[in-house]
CSV table of C-alpha atoms in Angstrom, one decimal:
chain,number,residue,atom,x,y,z
A,27,UNK,CA,-6.6,-54.8,-90.5
A,28,UNK,CA,-8.2,-55.4,-87.2
A,29,UNK,CA,-8.6,-54.2,-83.5
A,30,UNK,CA,-8.6,-56.8,-81.1
A,31,UNK,CA,-12.2,-57.5,-79.1
A,32,UNK,CA,-13.3,-55.7,-75.9
A,33,UNK,CA,-12.0,-57.0,-71.8
A,34,UNK,CA,-13.2,-56.1,-69.0
A,35,UNK,CA,-10.9,-53.9,-68.5
A,36,UNK,CA,-12.2,-52.2,-71.7
A,37,UNK,CA,-15.2,-51.0,-70.3
A,38,UNK,CA,-14.2,-50.1,-67.3
A,39,UNK,CA,-11.8,-47.5,-68.6
A,40,UNK,CA,-8.5,-49.3,-67.3
A,41,UNK,CA,-4.9,-48.9,-69.2
A,42,UNK,CA,-3.7,-52.5,-70.3
A,43,UNK,CA,-1.2,-51.7,-72.9
A,44,UNK,CA,1.6,-54.9,-72.6
A,45,UNK,CA,1.8,-55.6,-69.3
A,46,UNK,CA,-1.8,-56.3,-68.4
A,47,UNK,CA,-3.2,-59.5,-70.8
A,48,UNK,CA,-6.8,-59.6,-70.2
A,49,UNK,CA,-9.0,-62.4,-72.3
A,50,UNK,CA,-11.9,-60.8,-74.4
A,51,UNK,CA,-15.1,-60.2,-72.3
A,52,UNK,CA,-18.4,-62.0,-73.7
A,53,UNK,CA,-18.9,-58.7,-75.6
A,54,UNK,CA,-15.3,-58.6,-77.0
A,55,UNK,CA,-16.2,-62.3,-78.4
A,56,UNK,CA,-19.1,-61.5,-79.9
A,57,UNK,CA,-17.6,-58.6,-81.6
A,58,UNK,CA,-15.1,-60.6,-83.2
A,59,UNK,CA,-17.7,-63.4,-84.1
A,60,UNK,CA,-19.3,-60.1,-86.1
A,61,UNK,CA,-16.0,-59.0,-87.7
A,62,UNK,CA,-15.2,-62.8,-88.6
A,63,UNK,CA,-18.8,-63.2,-90.8
A,64,UNK,CA,-18.2,-59.8,-91.4
A,65,UNK,CA,-14.8,-60.7,-93.4
A,66,UNK,CA,-16.0,-64.2,-94.6
A,67,UNK,CA,-15.7,-64.1,-98.0
A,68,UNK,CA,-12.3,-62.2,-97.8
A,69,UNK,CA,-9.5,-65.0,-98.7
A,70,UNK,CA,-6.4,-64.1,-97.0
A,71,UNK,CA,-2.3,-65.2,-97.6
A,72,UNK,CA,-1.6,-64.7,-93.6
A,73,UNK,CA,-2.7,-63.6,-90.7
A,74,UNK,CA,-0.5,-61.8,-88.4
A,75,UNK,CA,-1.5,-61.1,-84.5
A,76,UNK,CA,-0.2,-59.2,-82.0
A,77,UNK,CA,1.0,-62.3,-79.4
A,78,UNK,CA,-0.9,-60.6,-76.3
A,79,UNK,CA,-3.9,-62.5,-75.2
A,80,UNK,CA,-7.1,-59.7,-76.6
A,81,UNK,CA,-5.6,-59.7,-80.5
A,82,UNK,CA,-5.2,-64.1,-80.0
A,83,UNK,CA,-8.5,-64.5,-79.8
A,84,UNK,CA,-9.8,-61.8,-82.0
A,85,UNK,CA,-7.9,-63.4,-84.7
A,86,UNK,CA,-8.7,-67.2,-84.2
A,87,UNK,CA,-12.4,-65.9,-84.1
A,88,UNK,CA,-12.3,-64.3,-86.9
A,89,UNK,CA,-10.2,-66.8,-88.9
A,90,UNK,CA,-13.1,-69.4,-88.0
A,91,UNK,CA,-15.3,-67.8,-89.7
A,92,UNK,CA,-13.7,-67.4,-92.7
A,93,UNK,CA,-14.9,-69.4,-95.4
A,94,UNK,CA,-11.4,-70.0,-97.7
A,95,UNK,CA,-8.7,-70.3,-94.5
A,96,UNK,CA,-10.4,-71.5,-91.4
A,97,UNK,CA,-6.5,-73.8,-91.3
A,98,UNK,CA,-4.4,-71.2,-92.2
A,99,UNK,CA,-1.7,-70.6,-89.7
A,100,UNK,CA,-2.0,-67.4,-87.4
A,101,UNK,CA,1.5,-66.2,-86.5
A,102,UNK,CA,2.1,-64.0,-83.7
A,103,UNK,CA,4.8,-61.1,-83.3
A,104,UNK,CA,5.4,-59.3,-80.4
A,105,UNK,CA,5.7,-55.9,-82.8
A,106,UNK,CA,2.4,-55.9,-83.2
A,107,UNK,CA,1.8,-55.4,-79.1
A,108,UNK,CA,0.2,-52.6,-77.7
A,109,UNK,CA,1.8,-49.6,-76.7
A,110,UNK,CA,4.0,-49.8,-73.0
A,111,UNK,CA,2.4,-47.1,-70.8
A,112,UNK,CA,5.0,-48.4,-67.9
A,113,UNK,CA,3.4,-47.5,-64.2
A,114,UNK,CA,0.6,-46.5,-65.8
A,115,UNK,CA,-1.2,-50.1,-66.8
A,116,UNK,CA,-3.8,-51.4,-64.8
A,117,UNK,CA,-4.8,-48.1,-63.6
A,118,UNK,CA,-7.6,-46.2,-64.7
A,119,UNK,CA,-7.4,-43.7,-67.5
A,120,UNK,CA,-8.0,-41.0,-65.4
A,121,UNK,CA,-4.8,-41.8,-63.9
A,122,UNK,CA,-2.8,-40.9,-67.1
A,123,UNK,CA,-4.6,-37.5,-67.9
A,124,UNK,CA,-3.7,-36.8,-64.2
A,125,UNK,CA,-0.3,-37.9,-64.4
A,126,UNK,CA,0.1,-35.4,-68.3
A,127,UNK,CA,-1.2,-32.7,-66.7
A,128,UNK,CA,1.3,-32.8,-63.5
A,129,UNK,CA,4.3,-33.1,-66.2
A,130,UNK,CA,2.8,-30.0,-67.7
A,131,UNK,CA,1.6,-32.4,-70.9
A,132,UNK,CA,-1.1,-33.5,-73.3
A,133,UNK,CA,-2.1,-37.3,-74.1
A,134,UNK,CA,-1.3,-39.4,-76.4
A,135,UNK,CA,2.2,-37.4,-76.1
A,136,UNK,CA,2.9,-38.2,-72.7
A,137,UNK,CA,4.9,-41.5,-71.5
A,138,UNK,CA,5.1,-42.7,-68.5
A,139,UNK,CA,7.7,-44.0,-66.6
A,140,UNK,CA,8.6,-47.0,-68.1
A,141,UNK,CA,6.5,-46.7,-70.8
A,142,UNK,CA,6.8,-46.5,-74.3
A,143,UNK,CA,7.5,-43.2,-76.7
A,144,UNK,CA,5.1,-42.5,-79.7
A,145,UNK,CA,8.5,-42.8,-81.9
A,146,UNK,CA,9.3,-46.0,-80.7
A,147,UNK,CA,6.0,-46.9,-81.2
A,148,UNK,CA,6.3,-46.0,-84.6
A,149,UNK,CA,9.9,-47.6,-85.9
A,150,UNK,CA,8.0,-50.7,-83.8
A,151,UNK,CA,5.0,-50.0,-86.8
A,152,UNK,CA,7.8,-48.8,-89.2
A,153,UNK,CA,9.5,-52.4,-88.6
A,154,UNK,CA,6.8,-55.1,-88.9
A,155,UNK,CA,5.6,-52.8,-91.7
A,156,UNK,CA,8.8,-53.7,-94.3
A,157,UNK,CA,8.9,-57.2,-92.8
A,158,UNK,CA,5.6,-57.1,-94.7
A,159,UNK,CA,6.8,-56.0,-98.0
A,160,UNK,CA,9.7,-58.3,-97.7
A,161,UNK,CA,7.4,-60.6,-97.2
A,162,UNK,CA,5.1,-59.7,-100.6
A,163,UNK,CA,8.0,-59.5,-102.7
A,164,UNK,CA,9.4,-62.7,-101.4
A,165,UNK,CA,5.7,-64.5,-102.8
A,166,UNK,CA,6.0,-62.5,-105.6
A,167,UNK,CA,9.4,-64.3,-106.4
A,168,UNK,CA,8.3,-67.9,-105.2
A,169,UNK,CA,4.9,-67.5,-107.7
A,170,UNK,CA,7.0,-66.8,-111.0
A,171,UNK,CA,9.9,-69.7,-110.4
A,172,UNK,CA,6.7,-72.2,-109.5
A,173,UNK,CA,4.6,-71.1,-112.3
A,174,UNK,CA,6.1,-68.6,-114.7
A,175,UNK,CA,5.0,-64.7,-115.4
A,176,UNK,CA,2.5,-65.8,-118.6
A,177,UNK,CA,0.3,-68.7,-116.4
A,178,UNK,CA,0.3,-66.4,-113.2
A,179,UNK,CA,-1.0,-63.2,-115.5
A,180,UNK,CA,-3.6,-65.8,-117.1
A,181,UNK,CA,-4.7,-67.6,-114.0
A,182,UNK,CA,-8.0,-67.4,-112.6
A,183,UNK,CA,-9.8,-68.9,-109.4
A,184,UNK,CA,-13.0,-70.3,-108.9
A,185,UNK,CA,-13.6,-68.8,-105.7
A,186,UNK,CA,-13.7,-64.9,-105.5
A,187,UNK,CA,-12.8,-63.3,-102.7
A,188,UNK,CA,-14.8,-60.1,-101.8
A,189,UNK,CA,-14.6,-57.3,-99.5
A,190,UNK,CA,-18.1,-56.4,-97.8
A,191,UNK,CA,-17.8,-52.5,-98.6
A,192,UNK,CA,-16.4,-52.5,-101.8
A,193,UNK,CA,-19.0,-55.4,-102.7
A,194,UNK,CA,-16.7,-56.5,-106.0
A,195,UNK,CA,-13.9,-59.0,-106.2
A,196,UNK,CA,-10.4,-57.8,-104.1
A,197,UNK,CA,-8.0,-55.9,-105.4
A,198,UNK,CA,-4.6,-57.0,-104.1
A,199,UNK,CA,-3.9,-56.2,-100.6
A,200,UNK,CA,-0.3,-56.2,-100.9
A,201,UNK,CA,1.5,-56.7,-104.2
A,202,UNK,CA,4.7,-56.7,-105.9
A,203,UNK,CA,4.1,-54.9,-109.4
A,204,UNK,CA,6.4,-56.0,-111.7
A,205,UNK,CA,4.8,-54.9,-115.1
A,206,UNK,CA,2.0,-54.1,-116.8
A,207,UNK,CA,0.0,-57.4,-116.8
A,208,UNK,CA,-2.7,-57.9,-114.3
A,209,UNK,CA,-2.4,-61.1,-112.2
A,210,UNK,CA,-3.8,-63.4,-109.7
A,211,UNK,CA,-3.5,-61.7,-106.3
A,212,UNK,CA,-0.1,-61.4,-104.6
A,213,UNK,CA,-0.1,-61.2,-100.7
A,214,UNK,CA,-3.7,-60.7,-98.9
A,215,UNK,CA,-3.1,-60.1,-95.0
A,216,UNK,CA,-5.2,-59.9,-92.4
A,217,UNK,CA,-3.5,-57.6,-89.2
A,218,UNK,CA,-4.9,-58.1,-85.7
A,219,UNK,CA,-3.0,-55.8,-83.3
A,220,UNK,CA,-4.4,-53.1,-81.1
A,221,UNK,CA,-6.1,-49.3,-80.8
A,222,UNK,CA,-3.2,-46.9,-79.7
A,223,UNK,CA,-0.8,-49.1,-81.4
A,224,UNK,CA,-3.0,-49.1,-85.0
A,225,UNK,CA,-3.2,-45.6,-84.1
A,226,UNK,CA,0.5,-44.6,-85.1
A,227,UNK,CA,0.8,-47.2,-87.3
A,228,UNK,CA,-1.7,-44.9,-89.6
A,229,UNK,CA,-0.6,-42.0,-88.8
A,230,UNK,CA,3.3,-43.5,-90.4
A,231,UNK,CA,1.2,-44.7,-93.7
A,232,UNK,CA,0.1,-41.1,-93.6
A,233,UNK,CA,3.0,-38.9,-92.6
A,234,UNK,CA,5.7,-40.6,-94.0
A,235,UNK,CA,4.4,-42.8,-96.5
A,236,UNK,CA,2.0,-40.6,-98.2
A,237,UNK,CA,-1.2,-42.7,-97.8
A,238,UNK,CA,-3.8,-42.0,-100.1
A,239,UNK,CA,-7.0,-41.8,-98.2
A,240,UNK,CA,-11.2,-41.9,-99.1
A,241,UNK,CA,-11.9,-38.2,-99.8
A,242,UNK,CA,-14.3,-38.0,-97.0
A,243,UNK,CA,-12.4,-38.9,-94.3
A,244,UNK,CA,-12.5,-36.2,-91.4
A,245,UNK,CA,-9.4,-35.2,-89.6
A,246,UNK,CA,-10.8,-36.4,-86.2
A,247,UNK,CA,-11.7,-39.5,-87.9
A,248,UNK,CA,-8.2,-39.8,-88.7
A,249,UNK,CA,-6.9,-39.3,-85.4
A,250,UNK,CA,-9.4,-41.3,-83.5
A,251,UNK,CA,-8.8,-45.2,-82.1
A,252,UNK,CA,-10.9,-47.4,-83.7
A,253,UNK,CA,-13.6,-49.0,-81.9
A,254,UNK,CA,-13.3,-52.7,-81.0
A,255,UNK,CA,-12.6,-55.0,-83.9
A,256,UNK,CA,-13.3,-52.0,-85.8
A,257,UNK,CA,-11.8,-52.6,-89.7
A,258,UNK,CA,-9.3,-50.6,-92.1
A,259,UNK,CA,-8.3,-51.9,-95.4
A,260,UNK,CA,-5.6,-50.5,-97.3
A,261,UNK,CA,-4.5,-51.5,-100.7
A,262,UNK,CA,-0.4,-51.2,-100.9
A,263,UNK,CA,1.2,-51.9,-104.2
A,264,UNK,CA,5.6,-52.5,-104.4
A,265,UNK,CA,6.9,-50.8,-107.7
A,266,UNK,CA,8.7,-52.8,-109.3
A,267,UNK,CA,9.5,-54.9,-106.8
A,268,UNK,CA,11.0,-52.9,-104.4
A,269,UNK,CA,10.2,-52.4,-101.4
A,270,UNK,CA,11.7,-49.1,-100.6
A,271,UNK,CA,8.5,-46.6,-101.9
A,272,UNK,CA,5.2,-48.2,-101.4
A,273,UNK,CA,2.0,-46.7,-103.4
A,274,UNK,CA,-0.5,-46.9,-100.3
A,275,UNK,CA,-4.4,-46.1,-100.5
A,276,UNK,CA,-6.7,-46.6,-97.7
A,277,UNK,CA,-10.5,-48.1,-98.8
A,278,UNK,CA,-11.5,-47.6,-95.3
A,279,UNK,CA,-10.7,-46.4,-92.1
A,280,UNK,CA,-12.1,-47.9,-89.0
A,281,UNK,CA,-15.1,-49.6,-90.8
A,282,UNK,CA,-17.9,-51.0,-87.6
A,283,UNK,CA,-21.0,-51.7,-89.9
A,284,UNK,CA,-20.6,-54.8,-88.6
A,285,UNK,CA,-21.4,-54.0,-84.8
A,286,UNK,CA,-24.4,-52.9,-85.2
A,287,UNK,CA,-26.5,-55.4,-84.2
A,288,UNK,CA,-23.7,-56.5,-81.7
A,289,UNK,CA,-24.8,-53.9,-78.9
A,290,UNK,CA,-24.3,-50.3,-77.9
A,291,UNK,CA,-22.3,-51.5,-75.6
A,292,UNK,CA,-19.4,-52.4,-78.1
A,293,UNK,CA,-18.3,-49.0,-79.2
A,294,UNK,CA,-15.0,-48.9,-77.8
A,295,UNK,CA,-12.9,-47.0,-75.0
A,296,UNK,CA,-10.7,-44.0,-76.7
A,297,UNK,CA,-7.4,-45.7,-75.5
A,298,UNK,CA,-4.2,-43.3,-75.3
């Protein structure tokens, strides 16, 4: 998973949500370039992006740097859009905080008029994740039909996909496990979305699906919003081809080492 790059509204601490569809800033494109180089050795099988411009530009830039899949189709999905902030969109973050205070509430639980509740955002994330699980099951079925289980188990690839933070050959990003035999990658999916949305999705992974987290991850890191183009890596296993009880492990969360050379200005403003 990756988050979209910076826009001028990020820099000016103005809420974008869904109603403000800004392009990436110069810094945002630099961040996307850096993320693309960082992930250039990862062989993705599918790419999904929010249909908002900042995410679409980020996804296109990342895939454009990839050694394996520059021509892979990016599929845009409205379920990956940022949280909707209603009347607060296009206004400073300080206005949202003031609205929440006047209502006797706190961010991010506060929902401005016309905005989405956290539960509604989580429902969108859940719906999209279940779609991805179904996609993995279908990929597994097609592979079995085309090649047979025996050839898949013994198959090897001349070029192997490497994740930059693990320094070893990739494990399945999203796989359907139908037995003990080791096998080639089923689905390795890049998802490009937005900070507040992804924080809710990760919350769903942890609270509802009991995602296993890195031992050194702090509570504050878990609840924080990623920097622009921060990268998170999750390994999901679907036991016996079932999408009902996925086993999820977080390898890294909000990875931002690729932004070191981009400059201090690339640290994201926190979005509620």
